[in-house]
Amino acid sequence: MATEKTPNPVAKALEPFVCGGSAATFASVFIHPMDLAKVRMQLYGQLNPGKPVPGFTTIIANIVKNDGPLSVYKGVDAAIGRQMVYGTARIGLHRKFSDILTARNEGQPINFLAKTLSGMASGSIAVCIGTPFDIALVRLQSDGMAKPEDRRNYKNVFDALIRTTKEEGVGALYKGLAPNVLRGMSMNVGMMACYDQAKESVASLLGDEMTNGPSLPTRLGASAIAGFTAALFSLPFDLIKSRLMAQKPDPLTGEFPYKGIIDCTTKIARNEGLRGFFSGFSAYYGRCAPHAMIILLSIESITNMYRTAFY
């Protein structure tokens, strides 16, 4: 009589981290050109005050025209490094925290507040781990917007990390940490917590009992909702984070454009209005929705392959 294979306890413990990180890395490589356009749209208002922000297609067209087709993947090595750290932690921890809360709830689905708390906790922890890669990514993506004499000209993600540490100190790798933590919390709530909640609602509407996991239509509907909520909740914090991470000191005074998160928020509101906080929403949504959908759809297949290989 055949015996049931016992899952390797180490493989089982690592499953949400390995599968989540793999899905996040795959999605990040796929949507990198949209992420590049998003960062440049967010910084345009700072570098060109008073001028209307160009659209997503215009930004991409100008990048290709000025720097060549491959330039749309500038900083992709930093994006991969970031997702291997940040993506792995935020998805893996959220699943771990959710499983613990579900077990404490006697195996019953947890409510949205519990999902929100799980998303906020896992998002904030992940950001604290992955912020140095975020700094490198933003700087690599924004360097092409500066005048030739003002460009940092980093060779790759490791050059960016090393030079930033040498030239500005270790603390520079954590510039914009506060808004980045807020972004990570809002992103994880908008993506992971809202996906878990939307999955239950969509399944109920479609009559999907989810006995063997959610069906493809359920996952498509839930991931589309999660992509929108993730973009809506996190964009203001993402914009502030990008401004703080990319800023340079004035060559004459040596002062930075922003003193911190409050000063940055105040100046954006005063100079660009409330709409300024949603600058680049088209590119940001174009990044978040596919990114969320690719992660949430591919993670099921990746998890099945992982279990086949290790269980």
PDB file of N, CA and C in Angstrom, residues 204-265:
ATOM      1  N   SER A 204     -18.273  34.338  -4.526  1.00  0.00           N
ATOM      2  CA  SER A 204     -19.685  34.267  -4.151  1.00  0.00           C
ATOM      3  C   SER A 204     -20.581  34.683  -5.328  1.00  0.00           C
ATOM      4  N   LEU A 205     -20.176  35.722  -6.049  1.00  0.00           N
ATOM      5  CA  LEU A 205     -20.953  36.198  -7.198  1.00  0.00           C
ATOM      6  C   LEU A 205     -20.965  35.174  -8.326  1.00  0.00           C
ATOM      7  N   LEU A 206     -19.838  34.495  -8.525  1.00  0.00           N
ATOM      8  CA  LEU A 206     -19.721  33.533  -9.624  1.00  0.00           C
ATOM      9  C   LEU A 206     -20.148  32.120  -9.234  1.00  0.00           C
ATOM     10  N   GLY A 207     -20.471  31.931  -7.966  1.00  0.00           N
ATOM     11  CA  GLY A 207     -20.840  30.602  -7.505  1.00  0.00           C
ATOM     12  C   GLY A 207     -19.670  29.641  -7.443  1.00  0.00           C
ATOM     13  N   ASP A 208     -18.472  30.181  -7.245  1.00  0.00           N
ATOM     14  CA  ASP A 208     -17.258  29.372  -7.164  1.00  0.00           C
ATOM     15  C   ASP A 208     -17.059  28.922  -5.717  1.00  0.00           C
ATOM     16  N   GLU A 209     -17.120  27.635  -5.479  1.00  0.00           N
ATOM     17  CA  GLU A 209     -16.981  27.109  -4.119  1.00  0.00           C
ATOM     18  C   GLU A 209     -15.530  27.052  -3.652  1.00  0.00           C
ATOM     19  N   MET A 210     -14.593  27.221  -4.569  1.00  0.00           N
ATOM     20  CA  MET A 210     -13.155  27.247  -4.259  1.00  0.00           C
ATOM     21  C   MET A 210     -12.698  26.012  -3.492  1.00  0.00           C
ATOM     22  N   THR A 211     -13.287  24.858  -3.802  1.00  0.00           N
ATOM     23  CA  THR A 211     -12.901  23.627  -3.107  1.00  0.00           C
ATOM     24  C   THR A 211     -11.456  23.226  -3.415  1.00  0.00           C
ATOM     25  N   ASN A 212     -11.030  23.476  -4.662  1.00  0.00           N
ATOM     26  CA  ASN A 212      -9.636  23.204  -5.051  1.00  0.00           C
ATOM     27  C   ASN A 212      -8.907  24.506  -5.362  1.00  0.00           C
ATOM     28  N   GLY A 213      -9.242  25.540  -4.592  1.00  0.00           N
ATOM     29  CA  GLY A 213      -8.671  26.849  -4.843  1.00  0.00           C
ATOM     30  C   GLY A 213      -9.586  27.652  -5.748  1.00  0.00           C
ATOM     31  N   PRO A 214      -9.365  28.947  -5.855  1.00  0.00           N
ATOM     32  CA  PRO A 214     -10.225  29.782  -6.696  1.00  0.00           C
ATOM     33  C   PRO A 214     -10.083  29.443  -8.177  1.00  0.00           C
ATOM     34  N   SER A 215     -11.194  29.548  -8.909  1.00  0.00           N
ATOM     35  CA  SER A 215     -11.156  29.305 -10.345  1.00  0.00           C
ATOM     36  C   SER A 215     -10.470  30.470 -11.052  1.00  0.00           C
ATOM     37  N   LEU A 216     -10.129  30.289 -12.328  1.00  0.00           N
ATOM     38  CA  LEU A 216      -9.456  31.350 -13.085  1.00  0.00           C
ATOM     39  C   LEU A 216     -10.299  32.625 -13.170  1.00  0.00           C
ATOM     40  N   PRO A 217     -11.613  32.542 -13.470  1.00  0.00           N
ATOM     41  CA  PRO A 217     -12.418  33.774 -13.487  1.00  0.00           C
ATOM     42  C   PRO A 217     -12.415  34.496 -12.137  1.00  0.00           C
ATOM     43  N   THR A 218     -12.439  33.725 -11.050  1.00  0.00           N
ATOM     44  CA  THR A 218     -12.396  34.339  -9.720  1.00  0.00           C
ATOM     45  C   THR A 218     -11.079  35.059  -9.498  1.00  0.00           C
ATOM     46  N   ARG A 219      -9.985  34.424  -9.874  1.00  0.00           N
ATOM     47  CA  ARG A 219      -8.666  35.039  -9.695  1.00  0.00           C
ATOM     48  C   ARG A 219      -8.501  36.264 -10.584  1.00  0.00           C
ATOM     49  N   LEU A 220      -9.025  36.204 -11.812  1.00  0.00           N
ATOM     50  CA  LEU A 220      -8.932  37.351 -12.717  1.00  0.00           C
ATOM     51  C   LEU A 220      -9.688  38.551 -12.157  1.00  0.00           C
ATOM     52  N   GLY A 221     -10.920  38.317 -11.704  1.00  0.00           N
ATOM     53  CA  GLY A 221     -11.723  39.412 -11.169  1.00  0.00           C
ATOM     54  C   GLY A 221     -11.124  40.001  -9.903  1.00  0.00           C
ATOM     55  N   ALA A 222     -10.691  39.132  -8.999  1.00  0.00           N
ATOM     56  CA  ALA A 222     -10.123  39.593  -7.731  1.00  0.00           C
ATOM     57  C   ALA A 222      -8.805  40.332  -7.945  1.00  0.00           C
ATOM     58  N   SER A 223      -7.971  39.837  -8.845  1.00  0.00           N
ATOM     59  CA  SER A 223      -6.677  40.483  -9.086  1.00  0.00           C
ATOM     60  C   SER A 223      -6.850  41.825  -9.786  1.00  0.00           C
ATOM     61  N   ALA A 224      -7.872  41.961 -10.645  1.00  0.00           N
ATOM     62  CA  ALA A 224      -8.134  43.250 -11.291  1.00  0.00           C
ATOM     63  C   ALA A 224      -8.549  44.295 -10.258  1.00  0.00           C
ATOM     64  N   ILE A 225      -9.393  43.889  -9.309  1.00  0.00           N
ATOM     65  CA  ILE A 225      -9.806  44.795  -8.226  1.00  0.00           C
ATOM     66  C   ILE A 225      -8.599  45.174  -7.370  1.00  0.00           C
ATOM     67  N   ALA A 226      -7.772  44.190  -7.049  1.00  0.00           N
ATOM     68  CA  ALA A 226      -6.597  44.427  -6.200  1.00  0.00           C
ATOM     69  C   ALA A 226      -5.598  45.359  -6.882  1.00  0.00           C
ATOM     70  N   GLY A 227      -5.464  45.249  -8.200  1.00  0.00           N
ATOM     71  CA  GLY A 227      -4.560  46.137  -8.926  1.00  0.00           C
ATOM     72  C   GLY A 227      -4.988  47.583  -8.820  1.00  0.00           C
ATOM     73  N   PHE A 228      -6.298  47.829  -8.898  1.00  0.00           N
ATOM     74  CA  PHE A 228      -6.809  49.198  -8.789  1.00  0.00           C
ATOM     75  C   PHE A 228      -6.653  49.743  -7.376  1.00  0.00           C
ATOM     76  N   THR A 229      -7.036  48.961  -6.377  1.00  0.00           N
ATOM     77  CA  THR A 229      -6.945  49.449  -5.003  1.00  0.00           C
ATOM     78  C   THR A 229      -5.490  49.653  -4.576  1.00  0.00           C
ATOM     79  N   ALA A 230      -4.603  48.807  -5.048  1.00  0.00           N
ATOM     80  CA  ALA A 230      -3.185  48.973  -4.717  1.00  0.00           C
ATOM     81  C   ALA A 230      -2.661  50.298  -5.261  1.00  0.00           C
ATOM     82  N   ALA A 231      -3.032  50.639  -6.501  1.00  0.00           N
ATOM     83  CA  ALA A 231      -2.590  51.901  -7.111  1.00  0.00           C
ATOM     84  C   ALA A 231      -3.204  53.093  -6.391  1.00  0.00           C
ATOM     85  N   LEU A 232      -4.501  53.021  -6.127  1.00  0.00           N
ATOM     86  CA  LEU A 232      -5.209  54.142  -5.505  1.00  0.00           C
ATOM     87  C   LEU A 232      -4.684  54.437  -4.107  1.00  0.00           C
ATOM     88  N   PHE A 233      -4.466  53.397  -3.308  1.00  0.00           N
ATOM     89  CA  PHE A 233      -4.040  53.586  -1.919  1.00  0.00           C
ATOM     90  C   PHE A 233      -2.599  54.084  -1.800  1.00  0.00           C
ATOM     91  N   SER A 234      -1.731  53.621  -2.702  1.00  0.00           N
ATOM     92  CA  SER A 234      -0.290  53.825  -2.477  1.00  0.00           C
ATOM     93  C   SER A 234       0.359  54.934  -3.287  1.00  0.00           C
ATOM     94  N   LEU A 235      -0.307  55.445  -4.344  1.00  0.00           N
ATOM     95  CA  LEU A 235       0.361  56.412  -5.219  1.00  0.00           C
ATOM     96  C   LEU A 235       0.875  57.661  -4.511  1.00  0.00           C
ATOM     97  N   PRO A 236       0.083  58.342  -3.651  1.00  0.00           N
ATOM     98  CA  PRO A 236       0.626  59.541  -2.992  1.00  0.00           C
ATOM     99  C   PRO A 236       1.919  59.271  -2.226  1.00  0.00           C
ATOM    100  N   PHE A 237       1.978  58.137  -1.523  1.00  0.00           N
ATOM    101  CA  PHE A 237       3.182  57.797  -0.763  1.00  0.00           C
ATOM    102  C   PHE A 237       4.329  57.417  -1.704  1.00  0.00           C
ATOM    103  N   ASP A 238       3.998  56.778  -2.817  1.00  0.00           N
ATOM    104  CA  ASP A 238       5.018  56.394  -3.785  1.00  0.00           C
ATOM    105  C   ASP A 238       5.642  57.630  -4.413  1.00  0.00           C
ATOM    106  N   LEU A 239       4.834  58.633  -4.692  1.00  0.00           N
ATOM    107  CA  LEU A 239       5.339  59.869  -5.290  1.00  0.00           C
ATOM    108  C   LEU A 239       6.277  60.594  -4.329  1.00  0.00           C
ATOM    109  N   ILE A 240       5.867  60.725  -3.065  1.00  0.00           N
ATOM    110  CA  ILE A 240       6.717  61.376  -2.064  1.00  0.00           C
ATOM    111  C   ILE A 240       8.023  60.608  -1.896  1.00  0.00           C
ATOM    112  N   LYS A 241       7.921  59.301  -1.865  1.00  0.00           N
ATOM    113  CA  LYS A 241       9.112  58.449  -1.743  1.00  0.00           C
ATOM    114  C   LYS A 241      10.069  58.685  -2.897  1.00  0.00           C
ATOM    115  N   SER A 242       9.545  58.734  -4.125  1.00  0.00           N
ATOM    116  CA  SER A 242      10.392  58.929  -5.305  1.00  0.00           C
ATOM    117  C   SER A 242      11.092  60.285  -5.268  1.00  0.00           C
ATOM    118  N   ARG A 243      10.350  61.325  -4.850  1.00  0.00           N
ATOM    119  CA  ARG A 243      10.946  62.669  -4.775  1.00  0.00           C
ATOM    120  C   ARG A 243      12.081  62.710  -3.751  1.00  0.00           C
ATOM    121  N   LEU A 244      11.881  62.105  -2.589  1.00  0.00           N
ATOM    122  CA  LEU A 244      12.899  62.135  -1.535  1.00  0.00           C
ATOM    123  C   LEU A 244      14.121  61.295  -1.905  1.00  0.00           C
ATOM    124  N   MET A 245      13.897  60.174  -2.580  1.00  0.00           N
ATOM    125  CA  MET A 245      15.005  59.285  -2.924  1.00  0.00           C
ATOM    126  C   MET A 245      15.853  59.831  -4.063  1.00  0.00           C
ATOM    127  N   ALA A 246      15.237  60.559  -4.987  1.00  0.00           N
ATOM    128  CA  ALA A 246      15.948  61.024  -6.178  1.00  0.00           C
ATOM    129  C   ALA A 246      16.559  62.408  -6.015  1.00  0.00           C
ATOM    130  N   GLN A 247      16.225  63.148  -4.950  1.00  0.00           N
ATOM    131  CA  GLN A 247      16.663  64.528  -4.827  1.00  0.00           C
ATOM    132  C   GLN A 247      18.182  64.650  -4.683  1.00  0.00           C
ATOM    133  N   LYS A 248      18.683  65.784  -5.200  1.00  0.00           N
ATOM    134  CA  LYS A 248      20.110  66.096  -5.130  1.00  0.00           C
ATOM    135  C   LYS A 248      20.290  67.462  -4.466  1.00  0.00           C
ATOM    136  N   PRO A 249      21.431  67.701  -3.823  1.00  0.00           N
ATOM    137  CA  PRO A 249      21.654  69.008  -3.215  1.00  0.00           C
ATOM    138  C   PRO A 249      21.872  70.082  -4.271  1.00  0.00           C
ATOM    139  N   ASP A 250      21.439  71.297  -3.959  1.00  0.00           N
ATOM    140  CA  ASP A 250      21.666  72.427  -4.862  1.00  0.00           C
ATOM    141  C   ASP A 250      23.167  72.676  -4.976  1.00  0.00           C
ATOM    142  N   PRO A 251      23.715  72.809  -6.199  1.00  0.00           N
ATOM    143  CA  PRO A 251      25.168  72.978  -6.355  1.00  0.00           C
ATOM    144  C   PRO A 251      25.719  74.242  -5.706  1.00  0.00           C
ATOM    145  N   LEU A 252      24.864  75.257  -5.494  1.00  0.00           N
ATOM    146  CA  LEU A 252      25.326  76.517  -4.907  1.00  0.00           C
ATOM    147  C   LEU A 252      25.169  76.550  -3.389  1.00  0.00           C
ATOM    148  N   THR A 253      23.991  76.124  -2.925  1.00  0.00           N
ATOM    149  CA  THR A 253      23.718  76.199  -1.482  1.00  0.00           C
ATOM    150  C   THR A 253      24.005  74.902  -0.746  1.00  0.00           C
ATOM    151  N   GLY A 254      24.001  73.789  -1.479  1.00  0.00           N
ATOM    152  CA  GLY A 254      24.210  72.488  -0.854  1.00  0.00           C
ATOM    153  C   GLY A 254      22.970  71.953  -0.159  1.00  0.00           C
ATOM    154  N   GLU A 255      21.843  72.679  -0.288  1.00  0.00           N
ATOM    155  CA  GLU A 255      20.610  72.251   0.364  1.00  0.00           C
ATOM    156  C   GLU A 255      19.789  71.351  -0.560  1.00  0.00           C
ATOM    157  N   PHE A 256      19.070  70.393   0.060  1.00  0.00           N
ATOM    158  CA  PHE A 256      18.195  69.517  -0.704  1.00  0.00           C
ATOM    159  C   PHE A 256      16.849  70.217  -0.932  1.00  0.00           C
ATOM    160  N   PRO A 257      16.152  69.880  -2.007  1.00  0.00           N
ATOM    161  CA  PRO A 257      14.848  70.491  -2.273  1.00  0.00           C
ATOM    162  C   PRO A 257      13.835  70.253  -1.156  1.00  0.00           C
ATOM    163  N   TYR A 258      13.921  69.062  -0.518  1.00  0.00           N
ATOM    164  CA  TYR A 258      12.968  68.728   0.542  1.00  0.00           C
ATOM    165  C   TYR A 258      13.718  68.349   1.811  1.00  0.00           C
ATOM    166  N   LYS A 259      13.209  68.829   2.946  1.00  0.00           N
ATOM    167  CA  LYS A 259      13.841  68.531   4.235  1.00  0.00           C
ATOM    168  C   LYS A 259      13.358  67.204   4.829  1.00  0.00           C
ATOM    169  N   GLY A 260      12.215  66.739   4.374  1.00  0.00           N
ATOM    170  CA  GLY A 260      11.664  65.494   4.903  1.00  0.00           C
ATOM    171  C   GLY A 260      10.279  65.272   4.342  1.00  0.00           C
ATOM    172  N   ILE A 261       9.580  64.291   4.900  1.00  0.00           N
ATOM    173  CA  ILE A 261       8.285  63.894   4.370  1.00  0.00           C
ATOM    174  C   ILE A 261       7.242  65.007   4.487  1.00  0.00           C
ATOM    175  N   ILE A 262       7.234  65.736   5.612  1.00  0.00           N
ATOM    176  CA  ILE A 262       6.241  66.801   5.798  1.00  0.00           C
ATOM    177  C   ILE A 262       6.522  67.963   4.858  1.00  0.00           C
ATOM    178  N   ASP A 263       7.806  68.345   4.740  1.00  0.00           N
ATOM    179  CA  ASP A 263       8.185  69.437   3.843  1.00  0.00           C
ATOM    180  C   ASP A 263       7.876  69.080   2.389  1.00  0.00           C
ATOM    181  N   CYS A 264       8.145  67.842   2.025  1.00  0.00           N
ATOM    182  CA  CYS A 264       7.868  67.384   0.662  1.00  0.00           C
ATOM    183  C   CYS A 264       6.362  67.418   0.388  1.00  0.00           C
ATOM    184  N   THR A 265       5.570  66.921   1.331  1.00  0.00           N
ATOM    185  CA  THR A 265       4.107  66.913   1.178  1.00  0.00           C
ATOM    186  C   THR A 265       3.567  68.328   1.040  1.00  0.00           C
TER     187      THR A 265
END
